[in-house]
Amino acid sequence: MDWSPAGVPGQNGRTALVTGGSGGLGFEVARALAERGAHVVLACRSTARGRAAAARVGGRTEVVRLDLASLDSVRRAADEVRRRHERLDVLVNNAGVMFPSRASTEDGFEPHFGVNHLGHFALTGLLLDLMRRVPGSRVVTVSSLAHRAGRGATDEAGARSTTGHRSSTAYGRSKLANLMFARELQRRLAGSGAVTLSVAAHPGLSATALWQGAAPGWLRPVSRVALRLLAQPPERAAWPVLRAVTDPLLAGGTYLGPGERFESRGTPAPAASSRASRDALAQVRLWELSEALTGVRYGPPASRTGTDGPPAKAGG
């Protein structure tokens, strides 16, 4: 059966934090949640843009400054959220960069990897204790079709590289890391007895602000054609993320994307993923590398039997 936002249940009493909520997919998800009664926290690099977005979102909405390119900013944002809220029902790890102009983050990381993965890894770890015992709570991490081109997600040299930051390889590596993180987080949550679920989603193709970066020359004509023929507007591209946030029947570890035209558009459905994203040992290596690079530790891991078991059922 096709999914649509019309079937999204009421969100009254829930608090959701959306990174990058001032525009694009994050804004559309935030607006949909607010319309259904959720208290929405827009975590944005620019508080001015965040406040403007909050006015458009309406409902019970607030803004927290978050620059994922700075681990100090991530910690300050997490502290601010913890001061304001005793619990968190939803964390949407949505914000990201593509082909940025700067060669490294404030902490010296390759910007795709530092912003798209390490910043969200740190933020999730710093906020997770607000969620672990909240029934129906969920961490949703936004990946991409580009994860299939990703390589070297567990390579520390790549994570610290200051060259190639405008390459599709670097972007793909960060989105592969997003998906690997979401799956390893689910395993650890399930093994620790937490009721929180970790799920992932990708939007397919959408002409959001991400494409305004300095894409490699060879990719520009390809992307223009692909966006013209296959892209869907941000409000529709946000559907897989919105379903990942709100569908009460989803199992932990689920990965959603558009169900038509090679997952570029259409209604949300289970998505395919690369072999690399399903490598359980690589997921652990990425986790350990991420803890070392960010200084954020989630606690002892659950025991591993050697293979990933079936995903946990939703509902806790």
mmCIF file of C-alpha atoms in Angstrom:
data_model
loop_
_atom_site.group_PDB
_atom_site.id
_atom_site.type_symbol
_atom_site.label_atom_id
_atom_site.label_comp_id
_atom_site.label_asym_id
_atom_site.label_seq_id
_atom_site.Cartn_x
_atom_site.Cartn_y
_atom_site.Cartn_z
ATOM 1 C CA MET A 1 0.000 0.000 0.000
ATOM 2 C CA ASP A 2 1.334 3.443 -0.931
ATOM 3 C CA TRP A 3 2.259 5.742 1.940
ATOM 4 C CA SER A 4 1.329 9.413 2.030
ATOM 5 C CA PRO A 5 1.539 12.204 4.626
ATOM 6 C CA ALA A 6 -2.245 12.052 4.952
ATOM 7 C CA GLY A 7 -1.786 8.967 7.089
ATOM 8 C CA VAL A 8 0.767 10.472 9.474
ATOM 9 C CA PRO A 9 -0.570 10.139 13.034
ATOM 10 C CA GLY A 10 -0.887 13.121 15.344
ATOM 11 C CA GLN A 11 2.349 14.247 16.968
ATOM 12 C CA ASN A 12 0.913 16.039 20.005
ATOM 13 C CA GLY A 13 3.152 15.759 23.044
ATOM 14 C CA ARG A 14 6.241 14.855 20.999
ATOM 15 C CA THR A 15 9.418 16.918 20.723
ATOM 16 C CA ALA A 16 11.445 16.631 17.528
ATOM 17 C CA LEU A 17 14.837 18.134 16.737
ATOM 18 C CA VAL A 18 15.643 18.566 13.034
ATOM 19 C CA THR A 19 19.145 19.568 11.963
ATOM 20 C CA GLY A 20 19.248 21.846 8.943
ATOM 21 C CA GLY A 21 15.612 22.700 9.482
ATOM 22 C CA SER A 22 15.798 26.186 7.974
ATOM 23 C CA GLY A 23 15.411 24.979 4.382
ATOM 24 C CA GLY A 24 15.109 22.069 1.977
ATOM 25 C CA LEU A 25 14.138 18.650 3.256
ATOM 26 C CA GLY A 26 14.620 19.583 6.900
ATOM 27 C CA PHE A 27 12.180 22.459 6.614
ATOM 28 C CA GLU A 28 9.550 20.257 4.978
ATOM 29 C CA VAL A 29 9.878 17.603 7.673
ATOM 30 C CA ALA A 30 9.752 20.219 10.421
ATOM 31 C CA ARG A 31 6.661 21.839 8.940
ATOM 32 C CA ALA A 32 4.839 18.518 8.608
ATOM 33 C CA LEU A 33 5.605 17.601 12.225
ATOM 34 C CA ALA A 34 4.572 21.015 13.542
ATOM 35 C CA GLU A 35 1.316 20.880 11.594
ATOM 36 C CA ARG A 36 0.509 17.647 13.406
ATOM 37 C CA GLY A 37 1.185 19.074 16.840
ATOM 38 C CA ALA A 38 4.840 18.315 17.554
ATOM 39 C CA HIS A 39 7.103 20.768 19.346
ATOM 40 C CA VAL A 40 9.880 21.260 16.799
ATOM 41 C CA VAL A 41 13.450 22.361 17.482
ATOM 42 C CA LEU A 42 15.182 23.741 14.393
ATOM 43 C CA ALA A 43 18.930 23.230 14.801
ATOM 44 C CA CYS A 44 20.518 25.605 12.282
ATOM 45 C CA ARG A 45 23.911 27.160 11.575
ATOM 46 C CA SER A 46 22.258 30.560 11.018
ATOM 47 C CA THR A 47 19.865 31.573 13.779
ATOM 48 C CA ALA A 48 18.488 34.346 11.558
ATOM 49 C CA ARG A 49 17.495 31.831 8.883
ATOM 50 C CA GLY A 50 16.273 29.536 11.624
ATOM 51 C CA ARG A 51 13.971 32.185 13.067
ATOM 52 C CA ALA A 52 12.626 33.002 9.603
ATOM 53 C CA ALA A 53 11.947 29.316 9.018
ATOM 54 C CA ALA A 54 10.303 28.962 12.431
ATOM 55 C CA ALA A 55 7.898 31.762 11.538
ATOM 56 C CA ARG A 56 6.945 29.889 8.359
ATOM 57 C CA VAL A 57 6.709 26.516 10.104
ATOM 58 C CA GLY A 58 4.409 27.921 12.764
ATOM 59 C CA GLY A 59 3.113 25.890 15.675
ATOM 60 C CA ARG A 60 5.347 25.276 18.670
ATOM 61 C CA THR A 61 8.778 25.868 17.151
ATOM 62 C CA GLU A 62 12.100 27.026 18.553
ATOM 63 C CA VAL A 63 15.622 27.550 17.224
ATOM 64 C CA VAL A 64 18.999 26.329 18.479
ATOM 65 C CA ARG A 65 22.262 27.356 16.835
ATOM 66 C CA LEU A 66 24.194 24.366 15.541
ATOM 67 C CA ASP A 67 27.272 24.402 13.316
ATOM 68 C CA LEU A 68 28.108 20.780 12.547
ATOM 69 C CA ALA A 69 31.523 21.857 11.252
ATOM 70 C CA SER A 70 32.516 22.682 14.844
ATOM 71 C CA LEU A 71 32.486 20.092 17.613
ATOM 72 C CA ASP A 72 32.448 22.932 20.153
ATOM 73 C CA SER A 73 29.247 24.208 18.536
ATOM 74 C CA VAL A 74 27.777 20.705 18.610
ATOM 75 C CA ARG A 75 28.459 20.465 22.333
ATOM 76 C CA ARG A 76 27.002 23.914 23.009
ATOM 77 C CA ALA A 77 23.882 23.044 21.021
ATOM 78 C CA ALA A 78 23.446 19.764 22.892
ATOM 79 C CA ASP A 79 23.866 21.566 26.226
ATOM 80 C CA GLU A 80 21.229 24.115 25.193
ATOM 81 C CA VAL A 81 18.763 21.400 24.190
ATOM 82 C CA ARG A 82 19.352 19.603 27.488
ATOM 83 C CA ARG A 83 18.714 22.803 29.424
ATOM 84 C CA ARG A 84 15.427 23.360 27.635
ATOM 85 C CA HIS A 85 14.097 19.804 27.434
ATOM 86 C CA GLU A 86 13.971 16.780 29.704
ATOM 87 C CA ARG A 87 13.120 14.372 26.889
ATOM 88 C CA LEU A 88 13.405 14.111 23.128
ATOM 89 C CA ASP A 89 11.150 11.939 20.993
ATOM 90 C CA VAL A 90 12.747 12.415 17.591
ATOM 91 C CA LEU A 91 16.185 13.400 16.327
ATOM 92 C CA VAL A 92 16.446 13.922 12.565
ATOM 93 C CA ASN A 93 20.075 13.999 11.400
ATOM 94 C CA ASN A 94 19.368 15.834 8.163
ATOM 95 C CA ALA A 95 21.760 18.754 7.653
ATOM 96 C CA GLY A 96 24.644 18.335 5.264
ATOM 97 C CA VAL A 97 27.062 19.840 2.787
ATOM 98 C CA MET A 98 27.887 18.900 -0.790
ATOM 99 C CA PHE A 99 30.990 20.160 -2.613
ATOM 100 C CA PRO A 100 31.752 22.901 -0.028
ATOM 101 C CA SER A 101 34.243 25.675 -0.710
ATOM 102 C CA ARG A 102 36.277 25.278 2.455
ATOM 103 C CA ALA A 103 38.841 22.497 2.645
ATOM 104 C CA SER A 104 38.317 21.446 6.261
ATOM 105 C CA THR A 105 36.098 21.857 9.272
ATOM 106 C CA GLU A 106 37.048 23.855 12.349
ATOM 107 C CA ASP A 107 38.461 20.634 13.832
ATOM 108 C CA GLY A 108 40.522 19.760 10.753
ATOM 109 C CA PHE A 109 38.280 17.142 9.156
ATOM 110 C CA GLU A 110 37.364 16.733 5.496
ATOM 111 C CA PRO A 111 34.157 18.825 5.406
ATOM 112 C CA HIS A 112 31.750 16.228 4.015
ATOM 113 C CA PHE A 113 32.839 13.646 6.574
ATOM 114 C CA GLY A 114 33.128 16.178 9.382
ATOM 115 C CA VAL A 115 29.725 17.800 8.871
ATOM 116 C CA ASN A 116 27.578 15.036 7.427
ATOM 117 C CA HIS A 117 28.822 12.238 9.663
ATOM 118 C CA LEU A 118 31.033 13.270 12.586
ATOM 119 C CA GLY A 119 28.917 16.259 13.605
ATOM 120 C CA HIS A 120 25.777 14.120 13.670
ATOM 121 C CA PHE A 121 27.575 11.253 15.419
ATOM 122 C CA ALA A 122 28.614 13.630 18.185
ATOM 123 C CA LEU A 123 25.216 15.317 18.455
ATOM 124 C CA THR A 124 23.380 12.002 18.685
ATOM 125 C CA GLY A 125 25.704 10.712 21.372
ATOM 126 C CA LEU A 126 25.303 13.876 23.434
ATOM 127 C CA LEU A 127 21.482 13.786 23.253
ATOM 128 C CA LEU A 128 20.757 10.068 23.315
ATOM 129 C CA ASP A 129 20.110 9.814 27.038
ATOM 130 C CA LEU A 130 17.126 12.148 26.525
ATOM 131 C CA MET A 131 15.647 9.453 24.279
ATOM 132 C CA ARG A 132 16.633 5.976 25.470
ATOM 133 C CA ARG A 133 13.602 5.445 27.717
ATOM 134 C CA VAL A 134 11.052 7.480 25.747
ATOM 135 C CA PRO A 135 8.475 5.134 24.159
ATOM 136 C CA GLY A 136 8.348 5.553 20.400
ATOM 137 C CA SER A 137 11.539 7.619 20.285
ATOM 138 C CA ARG A 138 13.555 7.477 17.099
ATOM 139 C CA VAL A 139 16.825 8.645 15.554
ATOM 140 C CA VAL A 140 16.467 9.190 11.805
ATOM 141 C CA THR A 141 19.640 9.649 9.764
ATOM 142 C CA VAL A 142 19.448 10.949 6.205
ATOM 143 C CA SER A 143 21.701 9.160 3.721
ATOM 144 C CA SER A 144 21.748 9.376 -0.087
ATOM 145 C CA LEU A 145 21.808 7.368 -3.284
ATOM 146 C CA ALA A 146 25.414 8.561 -3.423
ATOM 147 C CA HIS A 147 26.324 6.202 -0.570
ATOM 148 C CA ARG A 148 26.711 3.481 -3.218
ATOM 149 C CA ALA A 149 29.742 5.325 -4.601
ATOM 150 C CA GLY A 150 31.240 5.730 -1.140
ATOM 151 C CA ARG A 151 34.544 4.135 -0.217
ATOM 152 C CA GLY A 152 36.869 4.416 2.753
ATOM 153 C CA ALA A 153 34.397 5.401 5.455
ATOM 154 C CA THR A 154 36.704 3.887 8.085
ATOM 155 C CA ASP A 155 39.876 5.535 6.743
ATOM 156 C CA GLU A 156 41.222 8.113 9.200
ATOM 157 C CA ALA A 157 43.437 9.680 6.545
ATOM 158 C CA GLY A 158 40.390 10.308 4.375
ATOM 159 C CA ALA A 159 38.528 11.756 7.333
ATOM 160 C CA ARG A 160 41.329 14.282 7.850
ATOM 161 C CA SER A 161 42.112 14.996 4.188
ATOM 162 C CA THR A 162 42.126 18.614 3.018
ATOM 163 C CA THR A 163 42.144 17.677 -0.681
ATOM 164 C CA GLY A 164 39.352 16.322 -2.833
ATOM 165 C CA HIS A 165 36.643 18.002 -0.766
ATOM 166 C CA ARG A 166 34.768 18.970 -3.921
ATOM 167 C CA SER A 167 34.690 15.411 -5.211
ATOM 168 C CA SER A 168 31.700 13.098 -5.473
ATOM 169 C CA THR A 169 33.837 10.434 -3.775
ATOM 170 C CA ALA A 170 34.105 12.488 -0.579
ATOM 171 C CA TYR A 171 30.373 13.151 -0.526
ATOM 172 C CA GLY A 172 29.608 9.475 -1.150
ATOM 173 C CA ARG A 173 31.951 8.448 1.659
ATOM 174 C CA SER A 174 30.090 10.681 4.113
ATOM 175 C CA LYS A 175 26.683 9.329 3.083
ATOM 176 C CA LEU A 176 27.973 5.758 3.355
ATOM 177 C CA ALA A 177 29.116 6.644 6.872
ATOM 178 C CA ASN A 178 25.621 7.974 7.652
ATOM 179 C CA LEU A 179 24.029 4.657 6.730
ATOM 180 C CA MET A 180 26.642 2.559 8.500
ATOM 181 C CA PHE A 181 26.216 4.709 11.613
ATOM 182 C CA ALA A 182 22.421 4.301 11.574
ATOM 183 C CA ARG A 183 22.730 0.513 11.424
ATOM 184 C CA GLU A 184 25.383 0.213 14.107
ATOM 185 C CA LEU A 185 23.407 2.577 16.329
ATOM 186 C CA GLN A 186 20.363 0.312 15.980
ATOM 187 C CA ARG A 187 22.398 -2.740 16.990
ATOM 188 C CA ARG A 188 23.736 -0.968 20.062
ATOM 189 C CA LEU A 189 20.350 0.422 21.083
ATOM 190 C CA ALA A 190 18.711 -2.979 20.776
ATOM 191 C CA GLY A 191 21.534 -4.651 22.675
ATOM 192 C CA SER A 192 21.364 -2.138 25.526
ATOM 193 C CA GLY A 193 17.623 -2.511 26.069
ATOM 194 C CA ALA A 194 16.824 1.044 24.941
ATOM 195 C CA VAL A 195 13.373 1.589 23.444
ATOM 196 C CA THR A 196 14.737 4.107 20.938
ATOM 197 C CA LEU A 197 14.988 2.962 17.317
ATOM 198 C CA SER A 198 17.506 4.006 14.672
ATOM 199 C CA VAL A 199 16.282 4.175 11.076
ATOM 200 C CA ALA A 200 17.598 5.790 7.891
ATOM 201 C CA ALA A 201 16.156 7.315 4.754
ATOM 202 C CA HIS A 202 17.208 8.987 1.549
ATOM 203 C CA PRO A 203 15.243 11.512 -0.532
ATOM 204 C CA GLY A 204 16.102 10.308 -4.018
ATOM 205 C CA LEU A 205 16.782 13.267 -6.288
ATOM 206 C CA SER A 206 15.646 16.747 -5.368
ATOM 207 C CA ALA A 207 16.868 20.178 -6.432
ATOM 208 C CA THR A 208 17.638 21.469 -2.945
ATOM 209 C CA ALA A 209 20.301 23.981 -1.919
ATOM 210 C CA LEU A 210 22.884 21.182 -1.671
ATOM 211 C CA TRP A 211 23.300 21.371 -5.435
ATOM 212 C CA GLN A 212 24.423 25.000 -5.182
ATOM 213 C CA GLY A 213 27.912 23.909 -4.148
ATOM 214 C CA ALA A 214 30.902 23.792 -6.485
ATOM 215 C CA ALA A 215 30.207 20.413 -8.112
ATOM 216 C CA PRO A 216 33.012 18.797 -10.145
ATOM 217 C CA GLY A 217 32.961 19.948 -13.773
ATOM 218 C CA TRP A 218 32.130 16.518 -15.177
ATOM 219 C CA LEU A 219 29.154 16.167 -12.835
ATOM 220 C CA ARG A 220 27.420 19.456 -13.632
ATOM 221 C CA PRO A 221 25.844 18.502 -16.984
ATOM 222 C CA VAL A 222 24.967 15.040 -15.665
ATOM 223 C CA SER A 223 23.290 16.482 -12.582
ATOM 224 C CA ARG A 224 21.382 19.066 -14.617
ATOM 225 C CA VAL A 225 19.905 16.358 -16.844
ATOM 226 C CA ALA A 226 19.175 14.031 -13.938
ATOM 227 C CA LEU A 227 17.508 16.758 -11.902
ATOM 228 C CA ARG A 228 15.407 17.861 -14.856
ATOM 229 C CA LEU A 229 14.198 14.339 -15.679
ATOM 230 C CA LEU A 230 14.039 12.612 -12.306
ATOM 231 C CA ALA A 231 14.021 15.145 -9.473
ATOM 232 C CA GLN A 232 10.992 15.827 -7.323
ATOM 233 C CA PRO A 233 10.273 18.970 -5.286
ATOM 234 C CA PRO A 234 11.612 19.126 -1.703
ATOM 235 C CA GLU A 235 8.157 18.692 -0.160
ATOM 236 C CA ARG A 236 7.792 15.355 -1.972
ATOM 237 C CA ALA A 237 11.439 14.318 -1.550
ATOM 238 C CA ALA A 238 10.959 14.701 2.205
ATOM 239 C CA TRP A 239 8.374 11.911 2.293
ATOM 240 C CA PRO A 240 10.822 9.023 3.000
ATOM 241 C CA VAL A 241 12.298 10.995 5.900
ATOM 242 C CA LEU A 242 8.862 11.897 7.220
ATOM 243 C CA ARG A 243 7.772 8.281 7.040
ATOM 244 C CA ALA A 244 10.970 7.201 8.810
ATOM 245 C CA VAL A 245 10.104 9.657 11.587
ATOM 246 C CA THR A 246 6.414 8.831 11.996
ATOM 247 C CA ASP A 247 5.503 5.338 10.760
ATOM 248 C CA PRO A 248 4.794 3.351 13.949
ATOM 249 C CA LEU A 249 5.163 0.017 12.138
ATOM 250 C CA LEU A 250 8.752 0.472 10.977
ATOM 251 C CA ALA A 251 11.403 -1.794 12.445
ATOM 252 C CA GLY A 252 14.682 -0.485 13.763
ATOM 253 C CA GLY A 253 17.375 -0.616 11.100
ATOM 254 C CA THR A 254 14.945 0.121 8.256
ATOM 255 C CA TYR A 255 16.257 2.125 5.286
ATOM 256 C CA LEU A 256 13.663 3.980 3.186
ATOM 257 C CA GLY A 257 13.770 5.832 -0.112
ATOM 258 C CA PRO A 258 11.522 6.711 -3.052
ATOM 259 C CA GLY A 259 10.095 3.592 -4.640
ATOM 260 C CA GLU A 260 10.160 4.520 -8.339
ATOM 261 C CA ARG A 261 12.630 5.284 -11.152
ATOM 262 C CA PHE A 262 15.708 3.731 -9.582
ATOM 263 C CA GLU A 263 14.780 5.218 -6.194
ATOM 264 C CA SER A 264 14.974 8.744 -7.579
ATOM 265 C CA ARG A 265 11.326 9.637 -6.906
ATOM 266 C CA GLY A 266 7.967 8.214 -5.845
ATOM 267 C CA THR A 267 6.345 7.156 -2.608
ATOM 268 C CA PRO A 268 8.526 5.831 0.250
ATOM 269 C CA ALA A 269 9.493 2.163 0.222
ATOM 270 C CA PRO A 270 12.319 -0.027 1.549
ATOM 271 C CA ALA A 271 15.529 1.045 -0.194
ATOM 272 C CA ALA A 272 18.457 -0.934 -1.508
ATOM 273 C CA SER A 273 21.924 -0.353 -0.129
ATOM 274 C CA SER A 274 25.492 -1.207 -1.018
ATOM 275 C CA ARG A 275 27.371 -4.205 0.311
ATOM 276 C CA ALA A 276 29.789 -1.833 2.027
ATOM 277 C CA SER A 277 26.953 -0.286 4.034
ATOM 278 C CA ARG A 278 25.991 -3.735 5.352
ATOM 279 C CA ASP A 279 29.493 -4.722 6.468
ATOM 280 C CA ALA A 280 29.015 -5.300 10.197
ATOM 281 C CA LEU A 281 32.709 -5.225 11.092
ATOM 282 C CA ALA A 282 33.235 -2.027 9.112
ATOM 283 C CA GLN A 283 30.331 -0.475 11.031
ATOM 284 C CA VAL A 284 32.174 -1.200 14.277
ATOM 285 C CA ARG A 285 35.436 0.231 12.902
ATOM 286 C CA LEU A 286 33.637 3.389 11.817
ATOM 287 C CA TRP A 287 32.044 3.692 15.256
ATOM 288 C CA GLU A 288 35.381 3.364 17.026
ATOM 289 C CA LEU A 289 37.017 5.849 14.663
ATOM 290 C CA SER A 290 34.154 8.309 15.179
ATOM 291 C CA GLU A 291 34.445 8.075 18.953
ATOM 292 C CA ALA A 292 38.186 8.690 18.729
ATOM 293 C CA LEU A 293 37.834 11.668 16.375
ATOM 294 C CA THR A 294 34.969 13.383 18.208
ATOM 295 C CA GLY A 295 35.721 12.424 21.809
ATOM 296 C CA VAL A 296 32.050 11.447 22.227
ATOM 297 C CA ARG A 297 31.510 7.971 23.625
ATOM 298 C CA TYR A 298 28.158 6.262 23.870
ATOM 299 C CA GLY A 299 29.096 3.712 26.506
ATOM 300 C CA PRO A 300 30.074 0.032 26.217
ATOM 301 C CA PRO A 301 28.808 -1.759 23.102
ATOM 302 C CA ALA A 302 26.419 -4.679 23.185
ATOM 303 C CA SER A 303 27.932 -8.102 22.518
ATOM 304 C CA ARG A 304 28.194 -9.155 18.870
ATOM 305 C CA THR A 305 27.473 -12.665 17.683
ATOM 306 C CA GLY A 306 29.346 -12.224 14.399
ATOM 307 C CA THR A 307 26.384 -11.346 12.203
ATOM 308 C CA ASP A 308 23.661 -8.792 12.434
ATOM 309 C CA GLY A 309 20.423 -10.273 13.728
ATOM 310 C CA PRO A 310 16.955 -9.330 12.534
ATOM 311 C CA PRO A 311 15.908 -5.712 13.092
ATOM 312 C CA ALA A 312 14.129 -4.897 16.310
ATOM 313 C CA LYS A 313 10.367 -4.397 16.121
ATOM 314 C CA ALA A 314 9.052 -0.899 16.461
ATOM 315 C CA GLY A 315 7.225 0.118 19.569
ATOM 316 C CA GLY A 316 9.673 -1.006 22.243
#
